């Protein structure tokens, strides 16, 4: 008997150590390599901070940092305000078609930001559709298109507010309506009630989701690359340093990676501190319900919600429609309908882009789900110093930008025995590592809802510990896991920042192909790929709603 | 002195579903008025119509003779205590209590004085600077009560304020509420589904079912002289036996299971000799006598000793089971399967018409 339980204990221990080893190799070791490279003198091999001093003493570099902060802070603030307003209005006012709107808003979020950038260029760029109309209608104005700071902020704000919207809408769902009613009965009118009750209560959620937006915006290089023109941001410099054909300095790039990580780390901890002090556990017996309001308020609300959703969706619509149009010169679409863009891309001979996207995505999801569920189970039910360490380690990728993970992987996994660069495996692992923290957090929440006594009941009835996990806990977790897996799938297939660094010609995915085609000015092809990506996301999202019966999602 | 509330023929509809149809009642100034009924009976709906969270489709509600139908909640000057406390989780106890004074733009010094006074009255001064998450359910409910009455509302409304508390705290808090209500003499409308709570706390109770007020009376009258079968079985426990009434020279006589007894004075209007009735006997209104004495023949099936009293479960000749509560004295507990004879405390029982289910007991009896 004793021997038996020892064996069981050692099974979980073995599993813990195995997963820990995987994380050491695929998360810790690559990051250490980045740190190491950033302070090593490439010639002498000694310790040097030359890379860092070079960055901080040259105006060219420090300016990019200032630009990045400006863009990020402004875009995050606008996103937060938009997201908060959208969530509050849709939760408190009856909006026609709100379910469809909800899906559309999510869809607008589920594409890499740079697609927004290139679509907005086609609308508001130098030769953009809207630019031409404006200049034709208002003679004398010479609107040169939206580039630089304004363009970047526009794209990021519209692309990021859905995330804050989703989180805040979820938080409002947990806010009991009696709090509103209590404020009302105490004499508070609407503006006062919103400012003194609603805003403070959802503030922690706004901050937490703003952090995600901040990190996403701060580390995104695709958007400023396309629409920034002269306005250089930090990630652009990082990407150019690492990928640039003219200058490429591994050691300097490593230093840039370290700077990037430090910044996101600082923001992560600041946000955690602020949120923790102001977090209230709330559960709503009776959540707020959208109410009938006066005609004026209703018209204003509808106008605002529809306008914002339309703006957020505009890039997608632009891309989908141009995918069926003939291009005369790059970026200039005629009104001739054609399927050429599709014939040239996804159905072309030897085009493995879609197959790659699906295979890598599914492989990554399987990895994420299996390991993620095990880690959350271990951390929740088999708590020990080792499992807690594991739990903390797995959170690392949450705050490390995708491009840094990509670069770190190339530094660490490009030599025997781990010669993985250029393979599909390295992309799959990068995708899995990036998504892991989200899956672990959602599975931990799911396990938290299952009472341990259910498992104990199974054990008391004669099931072994493993059997009770397999036959009781796991089946109970399954619906939640499935929901999480679909969401992971949707985010994984639109991942760009690490795959763009890790891809080779034969391991291109949809997002990478879109980016590559845009850079090569093959806008038609990009539009075709992009449409396939959007269709996949929308179908997956519909599948998610149908399978789970949920009305809301969390990413 | 509190205000009066007149509810005049009000109707509440949700789409095509009518929850309350033409309900009327008058609540007296300073009265503790309870709406009691099973869930879904419309009691909370009515309360929310008074404060203005629910619209009034038809009819009028008047406070001190003033029509309030069109006044928004935040201008009605009514305090409300919610089932789940609804204490603002991001404010301290003091800030919670001060909230309503702030919306009324009360001067700082005046506000501090009022808040302190209220915290003292409700006995939560020592928690003044705590956050709600550091308070127990009972303490949170005290904060909610303080917050509702510090604004000196004309009416205090409470929606099942004690249902989330444990049994012991419930009794304690109900005494707090009663004491405070007496002290500040405010017209109070209280909603509950707990009949014991309603009996303990109210000046008058309106028993509701299916959107209709079944009876409005003092707790004592509601318990002792329920106006219909629903009230009789909803408030307390009642054994319902089938029987009939018969005209006799001096007064009406009643019979159940062949046992003849004299009921309290009956409404004679429309009463016929041999009318089928339902006899409602509370467990403590039965008396157990030896077999062979006058009474309903019955067999003791089981008993439960509860210290203060003794519960017997007996079977009547037709197989019906009744519950009897006897005072526990030093004599032996009657063993199971003993045949006995059941008598009644005849002046306490109630009779209902078999078809209309309304009481047959004369007014004032």
Coordinates of N, CA, C and O in Angstrom, one line a residue, chain A residues 176-190 192-198 200-201 278-286, chain B residues 48 51-53 73-75 77-80 82-84 86-91 96 99-105 131 147-148 151 164:
Chain A
X176 N -23.2 43.8 -9.4 CA -24.6 43.6 -9.1 C -25.4 44.9 -9.2 O -25.0 46.0 -8.8
X177 N -26.5 44.8 -9.9 CA -27.3 45.9 -10.2 C -27.8 46.6 -8.9 O -28.1 47.8 -8.9
X178 N -27.9 45.9 -7.8 CA -28.4 46.6 -6.6 C -27.4 47.7 -6.2 O -27.8 48.6 -5.5
X179 N -26.1 47.6 -6.6 CA -25.2 48.7 -6.3 C -25.7 50.0 -7.0 O -25.7 51.1 -6.4
X180 N -26.1 49.8 -8.2 CA -26.7 51.0 -9.0 C -27.9 51.5 -8.3 O -28.1 52.7 -8.2
X181 N -28.8 50.5 -7.9 CA -30.0 50.9 -7.3 C -29.8 51.6 -6.0 O -30.5 52.6 -5.7
X182 N -28.9 51.1 -5.2 CA -28.6 51.7 -3.9 C -28.1 53.2 -4.2 O -28.6 54.1 -3.5
X183 N -27.3 53.4 -5.1 CA -26.8 54.8 -5.4 C -28.0 55.6 -5.8 O -28.1 56.8 -5.3
X184 N -28.8 55.1 -6.6 CA -30.0 55.8 -7.1 C -30.9 56.2 -5.9 O -31.4 57.3 -5.8
X185 N -31.1 55.2 -5.0 CA -32.0 55.5 -3.9 C -31.4 56.5 -3.0 O -32.1 57.1 -2.2
X186 N -30.1 56.6 -3.0 CA -29.5 57.6 -2.1 C -29.4 59.0 -2.8 O -28.7 59.9 -2.3
X187 N -30.0 59.1 -3.9 CA -30.1 60.4 -4.5 C -29.1 60.7 -5.7 O -29.1 61.8 -6.1
X188 N -28.4 59.7 -6.1 CA -27.4 59.9 -7.2 C -28.1 59.9 -8.5 O -28.8 58.9 -8.8
X189 N -27.8 60.9 -9.3 CA -28.3 60.9 -10.7 C -27.3 60.1 -11.6 O -26.3 59.6 -11.1
X190 N -27.7 59.9 -12.8 CA -26.8 59.0 -13.7 C -25.3 59.4 -13.7 O -24.5 58.5 -13.5
X192 N -23.4 61.0 -11.8 CA -22.8 60.8 -10.5 C -22.6 59.3 -10.2 O -21.6 58.9 -9.7
X193 N -23.7 58.6 -10.5 CA -23.6 57.1 -10.2 C -22.5 56.5 -11.0 O -21.7 55.7 -10.5
X194 N -22.4 56.8 -12.3 CA -21.4 56.2 -13.1 C -20.0 56.6 -12.6 O -19.1 55.7 -12.5
X195 N -19.8 57.8 -12.3 CA -18.4 58.3 -11.9 C -18.1 57.7 -10.5 O -16.9 57.5 -10.2
X196 N -19.1 57.6 -9.6 CA -18.7 57.3 -8.2 C -18.8 55.8 -7.9 O -18.2 55.3 -7.0
X197 N -19.6 55.1 -8.7 CA -19.8 53.6 -8.5 C -19.1 52.8 -9.6 O -18.2 52.0 -9.4
X198 N -19.6 53.0 -10.8 CA -19.2 52.1 -11.9 C -17.7 52.2 -12.2 O -17.0 51.2 -12.2
X200 N -15.0 53.5 -10.5 CA -14.1 52.9 -9.6 C -14.1 51.4 -9.5 O -13.1 50.7 -9.3
X201 N -15.3 50.8 -9.7 CA -15.4 49.3 -9.6 C -14.8 48.6 -10.7 O -14.3 47.5 -10.6
X278 N -6.8 47.8 -5.4 CA -8.2 48.2 -5.6 C -9.1 47.1 -6.2 O -9.9 47.4 -7.0
X279 N -8.7 45.9 -5.8 CA -9.5 44.8 -6.4 C -10.6 44.4 -5.4 O -10.4 44.2 -4.2
X280 N -11.8 44.3 -5.9 CA -12.9 43.9 -5.1 C -13.5 42.6 -5.7 O -13.7 42.5 -6.9
X281 N -13.7 41.6 -4.8 CA -14.3 40.4 -5.4 C -15.8 40.6 -5.4 O -16.4 41.0 -4.4
X282 N -16.3 40.5 -6.6 CA -17.8 40.8 -6.7 C -18.4 39.6 -7.5 O -17.8 39.0 -8.4
X283 N -19.6 39.2 -7.0 CA -20.4 38.3 -7.8 C -21.8 38.9 -7.9 O -22.2 39.4 -6.9
X284 N -22.4 38.8 -9.0 CA -23.6 39.5 -9.2 C -24.8 38.5 -9.1 O -24.8 37.5 -9.8
X285 N -25.7 38.7 -8.2 CA -26.9 37.9 -8.2 C -27.7 38.3 -9.4 O -28.3 37.5 -10.1
X286 N -27.8 39.6 -9.6 CA -28.6 40.2 -10.6 C -27.8 41.2 -11.3 O -27.6 42.3 -10.9
Chain B
X48 N -40.5 47.5 -5.3 CA -39.7 48.2 -6.3 C -40.6 49.3 -7.1 O -40.0 50.2 -7.6
X51 N -40.4 52.4 -4.7 CA -39.2 53.2 -4.7 C -38.9 53.7 -6.1 O -38.1 54.6 -6.3
X52 N -39.5 53.1 -7.1 CA -39.4 53.6 -8.5 C -38.4 52.8 -9.4 O -38.1 53.3 -10.5
X53 N -38.0 51.7 -9.0 CA -37.2 50.8 -9.9 C -38.1 50.2 -10.9 O -37.6 49.8 -12.0
X73 N -36.4 57.7 -9.1 CA -36.0 57.2 -7.8 C -35.1 58.2 -7.0 O -35.3 58.3 -5.8
X74 N -34.1 58.8 -7.7 CA -33.2 59.6 -6.9 C -33.8 60.9 -6.4 O -33.1 61.6 -5.7
X75 N -35.0 61.1 -6.7 CA -35.7 62.3 -6.2 C -36.8 62.0 -5.2 O -37.6 62.8 -4.7
X77 N -36.6 60.5 -2.2 CA -36.2 60.5 -0.8 C -36.8 59.3 0.0 O -37.4 59.4 1.0
X78 N -36.4 58.1 -0.6 CA -36.7 56.9 0.1 C -35.4 56.1 0.3 O -34.6 56.1 -0.5
X79 N -35.3 55.5 1.5 CA -34.1 54.7 1.7 C -34.4 53.2 1.4 O -35.5 52.8 1.7
X80 N -33.4 52.5 0.9 CA -33.6 51.1 0.6 C -32.5 50.2 1.1 O -31.3 50.6 1.0
X82 N -31.0 46.4 0.7 CA -31.1 45.3 -0.2 C -30.8 44.0 0.4 O -30.1 43.9 1.4
X83 N -31.3 42.9 -0.3 CA -31.0 41.6 0.1 C -29.5 41.2 0.2 O -29.1 40.6 1.2
X84 N -28.8 41.7 -0.8 CA -27.3 41.4 -0.8 C -26.5 42.6 -0.3 O -25.4 42.7 -0.6
X86 N -25.7 45.3 -0.9 CA -25.3 46.4 -1.9 C -24.5 47.5 -1.2 O -24.6 48.7 -1.6
X87 N -23.6 47.1 -0.3 CA -22.6 48.0 0.3 C -21.6 48.3 -0.8 O -21.1 47.4 -1.5
X88 N -21.2 49.6 -1.1 CA -20.3 49.8 -2.1 C -18.9 49.3 -1.7 O -18.3 49.7 -0.7
X89 N -18.4 48.3 -2.5 CA -17.2 47.6 -2.0 C -15.9 48.5 -2.1 O -14.9 48.1 -1.5
X90 N -16.0 49.6 -2.8 CA -14.7 50.4 -2.9 C -14.7 51.6 -2.0 O -13.9 52.5 -2.1
X91 N -15.7 51.6 -1.0 CA -15.7 52.7 -0.1 C -15.7 52.2 1.3 O -16.2 51.1 1.6
X96 N -19.5 55.0 2.7 CA -20.7 54.4 2.3 C -21.9 55.2 3.0 O -22.9 55.5 2.3
X99 N -22.5 58.6 1.6 CA -22.8 58.8 0.1 C -24.0 59.6 -0.1 O -24.0 60.5 -0.9
X100 N -25.1 59.2 0.5 CA -26.4 59.9 0.3 C -26.4 61.3 0.7 O -27.1 62.2 0.2
X101 N -25.6 61.6 1.7 CA -25.5 63.0 2.2 C -24.7 63.8 1.2 O -25.0 65.0 1.0
X102 N -23.7 63.2 0.6 CA -22.9 63.9 -0.4 C -23.8 64.3 -1.6 O -23.7 65.4 -2.1
X103 N -24.6 63.3 -2.1 CA -25.5 63.6 -3.2 C -26.5 64.8 -2.9 O -26.9 65.5 -3.7
X104 N -26.7 64.9 -1.6 CA -27.6 66.0 -1.1 C -26.8 67.3 -0.8 O -27.4 68.2 -0.3
X105 N -25.5 67.3 -1.1 CA -24.7 68.4 -0.9 C -24.8 69.0 0.6 O -24.9 70.2 0.8
X131 N -13.0 48.7 5.2 CA -13.6 48.4 3.9 C -14.6 47.3 4.1 O -14.5 46.5 5.0
X147 N -26.7 53.6 6.1 CA -26.6 54.3 4.8 C -28.0 54.7 4.4 O -28.2 55.8 3.8
X148 N -29.0 53.8 4.6 CA -30.3 54.1 4.1 C -31.1 55.1 5.0 O -31.9 55.9 4.5
X151 N -30.0 59.5 5.5 CA -30.5 60.6 4.7 C -31.9 61.1 5.1 O -32.5 61.9 4.4
X164 N -29.7 36.6 3.8 CA -28.4 36.1 3.6 C -27.6 35.9 4.8 O -26.4 35.6 4.8

